Amino acid sequence: MDGTERYSYLPIDTPELLQEHYTEIQKTWWQTVTDAKFDLVVVHAGQAQLFFEDDHGPTFKANPHFLQWIPPEYAVAESCLVICPGKTTRLLFFQPSDYWHAVPMPPDHLSGHLEIRTFTTVADLHQHCTEQVEQLTKAPERVAFVGEPSCKTLLGKDWQQNPSSLIHRLNFARAAKTNYELAAMRNASIMGALGHRAAANCFSEGGSEFDVHMAFLNASEQNESELPYGNIVAQNHHAAFLHYQFQDRHTPTELNSLLIDAGGSYRGYASDITRTYVTAQSNAAHEAHAAFTSLLAEMRNHQDRLVNAVAPGGSYVELQQLMHEQLAEILTTHHILKCSAQEAFAHGLTEAFCPHGLGHLLGLQVHDVGGQQITESGELRPPPENYPALRFTRPISENMVLTVEPGLYFIPVLLEPYRNNHASFNWHLIDALCPFGGIRIEDNVRVLPTGIENLTRDAFTTIGYTDAHP
Ligand code: GLY
Ligand code: MN
Ligand code: MN
């Protein structure tokens, strides 16, 4: 493809995928509602917001529980779902008569799975919802409402708002993806791969952070508000800010490196992909350029080994530890730390070079819910004390989609406390590497009965990139 053709994504709205998805989620929701001792649940998409003292606001983003049933293209503010075990789920779709904004059509392709009613005013929609609820139960305290607390006008007096007995079970179940969700995430990965390929080309031609950002948007066919999260496009020392949020309009005179963490969103499901590049040559000291280039190659092997270690029944906390053990090897063999790898690991020195967790669950949310939840009733497993940023502590199981994203950064604020009191740090090399910022490599993997499906690598292959680490 030369970049002007449209890429055709994998078919997703097929009768088989939709049937299986709605059968699965309906089963989960019905069972959850029954187990939590409710008669039904009303899921509210949410309300459009305005900025303070302003007449416009952020792009509307629906409640993720709603998005599991209704893709974002149709997830109109004020719409809601009425889900009642044994009854067809009803979508109350809000379609105002509006000439300021275009109004989406109802999702008629889902009419085999949902009963769709359309309303042109919020008052009518609320009235219908209330009547519907009254027909389905005589016990308003057995009605659960899932949505933002601000939706006061719909909320029945005795309805239970976001009851934890229900939310915990739903969050827990969301980790295992249906085939439709997996297909959406494969497409989100293809969008991400297209964006990353264009970003890499732009960088190799000397593009600025802003140029790279725009190249990513264009190739992945997304505008900013459609991204699953704000692009992280960091050149040189900016890569040491884990969630760097700006885009410089000018390429630095000494261009050393690029870290780009950016993904695609397809039917509301995310990909979350990071790649790091080094310039073929830079004005930085030859020694530092050679060291960073070698570190980058080593980090790619490091990430490969971690991806290959993911397996059902495995412990992500152990993988987090393995990440630090391997990082200790890399830092010592590259003479960044002048002690043994065992000492570096045992004294936690690697933690100053990688303060984030190895990864997290992925799905409707980039940091998807339930990563630290070990039972459906909501019991949590906190991360180990020395890895407080680890978002994923529950056992790895089949059909989860998770990220594997080891990093190695030169972050002055974390390194500085060691400067005058630790003999193991090679400050000459560390100071020379700070202008390169850091390295992160991130893939998204689905857990299979044995081993994994690497959604990210497969997407790069699908678009014709054969290098395992484009
Ligand atoms: N893009 C944020 C993360 O990788 O977790
Ligand atoms: Mn990321
Ligand atoms: Mn991530």
Short mmCIF file of N, CA and C and ligand atoms in Angstrom, two decimals, residues 229 232 261-262 272-274 360 366-367 405 440 442, ligand 2:
data_model
loop_
_atom_site.label_atom_id
_atom_site.label_comp_id
_atom_site.label_asym_id
_atom_site.label_seq_id
_atom_site.Cartn_x
_atom_site.Cartn_y
_atom_site.Cartn_z
N TYR A 229 -6.36 6.72 23.57
CA TYR A 229 -5.70 7.56 24.59
C TYR A 229 -4.84 8.55 23.82
N ILE A 232 1.40 9.43 22.74
CA ILE A 232 2.64 9.83 23.42
C ILE A 232 3.72 9.80 22.36
N ASP A 261 4.03 5.89 21.71
CA ASP A 261 3.05 5.01 22.36
C ASP A 261 1.70 5.49 21.87
N ALA A 262 1.09 4.72 20.95
CA ALA A 262 -0.15 5.18 20.31
C ALA A 262 -0.92 3.97 19.82
N ASP A 272 -2.86 -0.72 22.16
CA ASP A 272 -1.97 0.11 22.97
C ASP A 272 -0.54 -0.33 22.64
N ILE A 273 0.08 0.38 21.71
CA ILE A 273 1.33 -0.11 21.10
C ILE A 273 2.44 0.92 21.29
N THR A 274 3.61 0.45 21.68
CA THR A 274 4.76 1.36 21.79
C THR A 274 5.94 0.81 21.00
N HIS A 360 -0.91 -4.39 31.66
CA HIS A 360 -2.26 -4.26 32.20
C HIS A 360 -3.25 -4.94 31.28
N VAL A 366 -8.29 1.46 28.07
CA VAL A 366 -6.89 1.14 27.81
C VAL A 366 -6.28 0.46 29.04
N HIS A 367 -6.51 1.02 30.19
CA HIS A 367 -6.16 0.32 31.43
C HIS A 367 -7.46 -0.30 31.90
N GLU A 405 4.92 -4.55 28.23
CA GLU A 405 5.57 -3.29 27.87
C GLU A 405 6.74 -2.93 28.79
N ARG A 440 10.69 2.04 25.41
CA ARG A 440 9.56 1.17 25.81
C ARG A 440 9.13 0.43 24.56
N GLU A 442 5.99 -2.19 23.45
CA GLU A 442 4.70 -2.65 23.99
C GLU A 442 3.90 -3.39 22.93
MN MN B 2 1.00 2.29 25.84
#
